[in-house]
Each structure stands twice: as structure tokens, then as C-alpha cells.
Amino acid sequence: MGEAPEKPSQPLDLTVAGIDRVKDALRVKKKEQANRRQAILKVADEYRVLVDQVQLVDLSDFDRSVVTNVEALGQSLNLIELISTRVADLIQLKADREQAKKTLLDQIHVLWDRLNVSPNVQGDVLDACRGISADALRHAEDELTRLQHLKRTKLGELLLDVRRQIAALWSSLEVDATAAASSFPAMQVPVVDATEELLALHESELKRLDAKATARRALLKYIEKREEIIGERSQYEASLHDPDRLIGRVATARLLREEKLQAKIKHDLPKWTKLLLDKLPAWEQEYCTPFVLRGERYLDTIARVDADYIKQKELDRMEKDRLKREKKAAATDDKLGVSTPKLKLAKGPSPPPLTKRMSCPNQMTTAVPPSHHNAVALARDSSKSKLANPETY
């Protein structure tokens, strides 16, 4: 069989339209090459940054070429895929190392606090662990190993320290000693029997109590606001008995303060009370213990204080009504001319009665006591009678 005849070559299209088509195709090719070059340079830059972050040292020839002179590798589509795969691997490696370093440092910081490691030593370790290189992770692992060994040698001291902190939290939470002992029996284990498991159990209890105390402190702020308003209410109601409080140059300012305080008592006190009535039961349910303040469950304190206030207001109202009735009765007696008996406040001679002088009806004077008959008075009267009637003698 003979060879297939060659196809005759197409004649060159040298027309203006043909030349324009060639130019358009050339422009498209150049644009594709430029876009591909930019894509390669972009992915290569991302790869270089990741290599620097994870501090890779065992690079292959291909990796080294990507880092140093990626344009020497050409512009094939396969090159972009290869570099993109390396970038994805480094991104995953970076995330894994960051998570591993965080886990190590979290454990290290806990042991630093527990073992009272000096700030200078901590700073040196953190400098050595800077970054996410393999060396940085190795330094962190070495520090954790050192601290764990030191912890094992000081188990007794650490256990006593944790127990002191637990006791302090019990005190701040107002936990009864009997209830505390029953809630955490491990507290009674002798220190000589300390183990890592026993210490871990104490540390877990300390963490739980610390969270409980933190939540309690938030509620104490609300309680403080409520009791502050109750104290201001007591002072305000006591000042109402002073009739001269709104007299003088400061009367206007004092009136404004009283109006603000009235609004505060009317709006803020119910708001804080409602907030506590919502949050206190939730706190007690979460921690399975009553919220005790000053030796009394605070929900009971709220009920008692409110009941006492209502009772006192009722007593004040009754006293006010009694005084009104007495005042009204006294006014009625004055109109009828009836004297109202009054209690004597102190023993002693009663003052002399008052009477009106005839010459000055509006002026009061002491009444003249009745005269007593005696010899001098009779003689004086007899002399006056003789002078008045001389012919009778």
C-alpha cells in the first residue's frame, strides 16, 4: 500500500480580513498567557508565605523553584494545579500546628499558675515558642514535660494550695461546713495520700466553685442596686416627717431630688426585684443550692423585707387615721365648748388659770385667788365702814 497523498497546503490569506483574524487570535493567546502568568504568580506568592510561616526546611527541588523562581517552571495548567495542591497541604499543616500549640500553651499556663513560675521564665519560654515552626512546637512540648515532672514532685503542696482556694470559695459562697464536707468528701483525704488523680479531682471542684462564685458576683451587683434603693426609700420616708424640709433657699433643689428619688423608687426598685426573682431561682437550679446572703436565703429576704414594709405602711396609715380622728374630735369639742381631757405629760403643780382683764379684754392675766377672812382684813373693813357712815356712831 502506498502512502496517503499529502493534503495540499492552504494558501495564505493575505487579505485585510485574514490579517485581522490572525491579529485577533494572537491577542487572545497573549491575554490567556498573561492571565495564566498572573495566576501562577499569585498562587506561588501564597505558597511562599505559608512556607515562611511554617518554616519548612526540607524543601524539594520543585518547592525550592516555586519559592525562588516560579517563572522558570513555565506556564502550564498542570503547574497551577501542583502549586495549589501544595498550598492546600500547607494550610492544613498550619491549622494543625496552631491547634497543637494552643493546646500545649493552655496546659502550660495552668501549670505556671499552679507552680508559681516566675514571669521571667515564662517570657523566655514564650519567646522560644514564637511562631508555628517545628522547633516552636518542640520547645512547648519540652516545657510541658518539665512542668508535669515538677508537678509530680510537689503534689502535697499543690493539694494544700487548691484546698485553701476551695475553702475560701466556700466561705464567699456562705456554704455550711457540714454541707461542704458532704458535697466534696475528697477534701478529707490525707495529704500524704495525694495522687495526680486526687489533685485533678480537687482542681475540677475548684473550677466548678469558681464558676459558681463568678455567677454569684453578677447577682450580688443586682442585689446591691436593689438594697441601695431600699435604703434611700427609708431615708426619704423618714424625712417626710420634717415639715420644714422644703423651707429655705435649698427647698427647690431638695424638691427636685425628692421627685427623682420617687421615680427611682417607683420604677427601678420593681425592676431590680423582678430581675432577681427571675435570676435567683435559675442560679439555684443550676448549682443545686440556695442562694444565701448574710445567713439567709435571699429569696426569703426579699419576701420578708417586702412583707415588713407593707406591714409598716399599714401601721403608719392606722396611726395617721387615729391622729386625724383625735384632731377632728378636738375641733368638734372646741365648737361645743366642751373641754377635751388631755393626759398630763409630767407631774407638778398646775399653772394658775388665766382670765381676761376688764380694762384690756384681749390681754390675759393670772386670776386673782379668792380672799381669805382673817383679823387684819376684818379690822380694815370695819374702819372703812365708820368713815363712810359717821352718824351711826
mmCIF file of C-alpha atoms in Angstrom, residues 225-386:
data_model
loop_
_atom_site.group_PDB
_atom_site.id
_atom_site.type_symbol
_atom_site.label_atom_id
_atom_site.label_comp_id
_atom_site.label_asym_id
_atom_site.label_seq_id
_atom_site.Cartn_x
_atom_site.Cartn_y
_atom_site.Cartn_z
ATOM 1 C CA LYS A 225 -28.569 48.134 93.483
ATOM 2 C CA ARG A 226 -31.846 46.937 94.999
ATOM 3 C CA GLU A 227 -30.734 47.379 98.603
ATOM 4 C CA GLU A 228 -29.319 50.818 97.817
ATOM 5 C CA ILE A 229 -32.756 51.943 96.635
ATOM 6 C CA ILE A 230 -34.394 50.405 99.723
ATOM 7 C CA GLY A 231 -32.018 52.380 101.943
ATOM 8 C CA GLU A 232 -32.788 55.589 100.064
ATOM 9 C CA ARG A 233 -36.502 54.845 100.416
ATOM 10 C CA SER A 234 -36.157 54.554 104.194
ATOM 11 C CA GLN A 235 -34.274 57.863 104.414
ATOM 12 C CA TYR A 236 -36.802 59.569 102.169
ATOM 13 C CA GLU A 237 -39.818 58.376 104.156
ATOM 14 C CA ALA A 238 -38.126 59.401 107.415
ATOM 15 C CA SER A 239 -37.536 62.900 106.015
ATOM 16 C CA LEU A 240 -41.248 63.289 105.233
ATOM 17 C CA HIS A 241 -41.899 63.753 108.967
ATOM 18 C CA ASP A 242 -39.890 67.001 108.876
ATOM 19 C CA PRO A 243 -42.332 69.785 107.879
ATOM 20 C CA ASP A 244 -39.508 72.304 107.433
ATOM 21 C CA ARG A 245 -37.530 70.286 104.885
ATOM 22 C CA LEU A 246 -38.897 72.302 101.935
ATOM 23 C CA ILE A 247 -38.377 75.716 103.560
ATOM 24 C CA GLY A 248 -35.429 77.900 102.711
ATOM 25 C CA ARG A 249 -33.170 78.590 99.766
ATOM 26 C CA VAL A 250 -32.431 74.905 99.085
ATOM 27 C CA ALA A 251 -36.105 73.929 99.000
ATOM 28 C CA THR A 252 -36.288 73.808 95.189
ATOM 29 C CA ALA A 253 -33.199 71.630 94.825
ATOM 30 C CA ARG A 254 -34.407 69.326 97.575
ATOM 31 C CA LEU A 255 -37.817 69.031 95.942
ATOM 32 C CA LEU A 256 -36.174 68.017 92.659
ATOM 33 C CA ARG A 257 -34.106 65.389 94.466
ATOM 34 C CA GLU A 258 -37.211 64.008 96.128
ATOM 35 C CA GLU A 259 -39.031 63.805 92.788
ATOM 36 C CA LYS A 260 -36.118 61.911 91.228
ATOM 37 C CA LEU A 261 -35.998 59.594 94.220
ATOM 38 C CA GLN A 262 -39.737 58.961 93.978
ATOM 39 C CA ALA A 263 -39.335 57.987 90.317
ATOM 40 C CA LYS A 264 -36.404 55.754 91.233
ATOM 41 C CA ILE A 265 -38.412 54.012 93.942
ATOM 42 C CA LYS A 266 -41.423 53.637 91.673
ATOM 43 C CA HIS A 267 -39.646 52.289 88.581
ATOM 44 C CA ASP A 268 -36.165 50.965 89.448
ATOM 45 C CA LEU A 269 -36.993 49.066 92.640
ATOM 46 C CA PRO A 270 -39.649 46.849 90.977
ATOM 47 C CA LYS A 271 -37.309 46.335 88.029
ATOM 48 C CA TRP A 272 -34.410 45.022 90.150
ATOM 49 C CA THR A 273 -36.776 42.962 92.294
ATOM 50 C CA LYS A 274 -38.299 41.277 89.239
ATOM 51 C CA LEU A 275 -34.848 40.640 87.785
ATOM 52 C CA LEU A 276 -33.712 38.932 90.983
ATOM 53 C CA LEU A 277 -36.913 36.905 91.241
ATOM 54 C CA ASP A 278 -36.163 35.589 87.749
ATOM 55 C CA LYS A 279 -32.415 35.001 88.073
ATOM 56 C CA LEU A 280 -32.114 33.669 91.626
ATOM 57 C CA PRO A 281 -34.238 30.529 91.019
ATOM 58 C CA ALA A 282 -32.293 29.860 87.808
ATOM 59 C CA TRP A 283 -28.995 30.149 89.718
ATOM 60 C CA GLU A 284 -30.269 27.816 92.459
ATOM 61 C CA GLN A 285 -31.454 25.279 89.896
ATOM 62 C CA GLU A 286 -28.149 25.339 88.011
ATOM 63 C CA TYR A 287 -25.964 24.869 91.103
ATOM 64 C CA CYS A 288 -28.456 22.821 93.170
ATOM 65 C CA THR A 289 -28.046 25.033 96.221
ATOM 66 C CA PRO A 290 -29.916 28.006 97.730
ATOM 67 C CA PHE A 291 -28.500 31.491 97.179
ATOM 68 C CA VAL A 292 -27.587 32.508 100.726
ATOM 69 C CA LEU A 293 -26.605 36.023 101.762
ATOM 70 C CA ARG A 294 -25.874 37.021 105.359
ATOM 71 C CA GLY A 295 -27.056 33.621 106.539
ATOM 72 C CA GLU A 296 -30.478 33.774 104.878
ATOM 73 C CA ARG A 297 -31.766 32.585 101.540
ATOM 74 C CA TYR A 298 -32.094 35.803 99.593
ATOM 75 C CA LEU A 299 -35.448 34.899 98.056
ATOM 76 C CA ASP A 300 -36.729 34.675 101.646
ATOM 77 C CA THR A 301 -35.038 38.005 102.410
ATOM 78 C CA ILE A 302 -36.901 39.683 99.557
ATOM 79 C CA ALA A 303 -40.230 38.279 100.763
ATOM 80 C CA ARG A 304 -39.526 39.245 104.390
ATOM 81 C CA VAL A 305 -38.405 42.805 103.608
ATOM 82 C CA ASP A 306 -41.382 43.422 101.340
ATOM 83 C CA ALA A 307 -43.805 42.000 103.924
ATOM 84 C CA ASP A 308 -42.270 44.132 106.712
ATOM 85 C CA TYR A 309 -42.524 47.222 104.530
ATOM 86 C CA ILE A 310 -46.193 46.581 103.737
ATOM 87 C CA LYS A 311 -46.909 45.953 107.434
ATOM 88 C CA GLN A 312 -45.137 49.164 108.476
ATOM 89 C CA LYS A 313 -47.017 51.170 105.854
ATOM 90 C CA GLU A 314 -50.291 49.795 107.227
ATOM 91 C CA LEU A 315 -49.283 50.717 110.803
ATOM 92 C CA ASP A 316 -48.344 54.221 109.652
ATOM 93 C CA ARG A 317 -51.697 54.559 107.905
ATOM 94 C CA MET A 318 -53.570 53.454 111.018
ATOM 95 C CA GLU A 319 -51.607 55.909 113.177
ATOM 96 C CA LYS A 320 -52.321 58.701 110.730
ATOM 97 C CA ASP A 321 -56.031 57.901 110.769
ATOM 98 C CA ARG A 322 -56.034 57.881 114.589
ATOM 99 C CA LEU A 323 -54.407 61.308 114.738
ATOM 100 C CA LYS A 324 -56.938 62.643 112.247
ATOM 101 C CA ARG A 325 -59.805 61.342 114.353
ATOM 102 C CA GLU A 326 -58.382 62.912 117.521
ATOM 103 C CA LYS A 327 -57.853 66.224 115.767
ATOM 104 C CA LYS A 328 -61.382 66.171 114.395
ATOM 105 C CA ALA A 329 -62.814 65.317 117.821
ATOM 106 C CA ALA A 330 -60.856 68.148 119.445
ATOM 107 C CA ALA A 331 -62.141 70.621 116.855
ATOM 108 C CA THR A 332 -65.722 69.488 117.473
ATOM 109 C CA ASP A 333 -65.313 69.875 121.266
ATOM 110 C CA ASP A 334 -63.968 73.416 120.820
ATOM 111 C CA LYS A 335 -67.052 74.389 118.850
ATOM 112 C CA LEU A 336 -69.369 72.929 121.503
ATOM 113 C CA GLY A 337 -67.382 74.440 124.389
ATOM 114 C CA VAL A 338 -66.548 71.068 125.833
ATOM 115 C CA SER A 339 -63.071 70.617 127.225
ATOM 116 C CA THR A 340 -61.282 67.567 125.965
ATOM 117 C CA PRO A 341 -59.353 65.772 128.697
ATOM 118 C CA LYS A 342 -55.669 65.527 127.985
ATOM 119 C CA LEU A 343 -53.014 63.397 129.571
ATOM 120 C CA LYS A 344 -50.530 65.205 131.771
ATOM 121 C CA LEU A 345 -47.020 64.730 130.476
ATOM 122 C CA ALA A 346 -45.264 65.450 133.814
ATOM 123 C CA LYS A 347 -46.178 65.684 137.479
ATOM 124 C CA GLY A 348 -46.081 69.019 139.270
ATOM 125 C CA PRO A 349 -48.237 71.985 140.305
ATOM 126 C CA SER A 350 -50.655 73.055 137.614
ATOM 127 C CA PRO A 351 -50.254 76.618 136.341
ATOM 128 C CA PRO A 352 -52.750 79.223 137.614
ATOM 129 C CA PRO A 353 -55.819 79.722 135.433
ATOM 130 C CA LEU A 354 -55.939 82.651 133.028
ATOM 131 C CA THR A 355 -58.659 85.290 132.910
ATOM 132 C CA LYS A 356 -59.352 88.479 130.970
ATOM 133 C CA ARG A 357 -58.727 91.901 132.405
ATOM 134 C CA MET A 358 -61.806 94.057 132.204
ATOM 135 C CA SER A 359 -59.808 97.105 131.038
ATOM 136 C CA CYS A 360 -57.970 95.132 128.332
ATOM 137 C CA PRO A 361 -60.173 92.302 127.183
ATOM 138 C CA ASN A 362 -57.519 90.963 124.788
ATOM 139 C CA GLN A 363 -54.832 90.687 127.452
ATOM 140 C CA MET A 364 -54.657 87.641 129.629
ATOM 141 C CA THR A 365 -53.528 87.742 133.262
ATOM 142 C CA THR A 366 -53.412 85.500 136.215
ATOM 143 C CA ALA A 367 -56.759 85.121 138.006
ATOM 144 C CA VAL A 368 -56.948 86.625 141.457
ATOM 145 C CA PRO A 369 -57.253 83.923 144.036
ATOM 146 C CA PRO A 370 -60.256 84.128 146.406
ATOM 147 C CA SER A 371 -59.660 86.206 149.584
ATOM 148 C CA HIS A 372 -59.385 84.543 152.938
ATOM 149 C CA HIS A 373 -61.091 86.093 156.027
ATOM 150 C CA ASN A 374 -58.694 86.942 158.839
ATOM 151 C CA ALA A 375 -58.424 89.515 161.641
ATOM 152 C CA VAL A 376 -56.497 92.125 159.660
ATOM 153 C CA ALA A 377 -58.994 92.036 156.861
ATOM 154 C CA LEU A 378 -61.969 92.392 159.245
ATOM 155 C CA ALA A 379 -60.387 95.370 161.008
ATOM 156 C CA ARG A 380 -59.721 97.097 157.670
ATOM 157 C CA ASP A 381 -63.323 96.607 156.618
ATOM 158 C CA SER A 382 -64.614 97.936 159.942
ATOM 159 C CA SER A 383 -62.559 101.172 159.638
ATOM 160 C CA LYS A 384 -63.860 101.794 156.152
ATOM 161 C CA SER A 385 -67.441 101.408 157.362
ATOM 162 C CA LYS A 386 -67.029 104.004 160.154
#
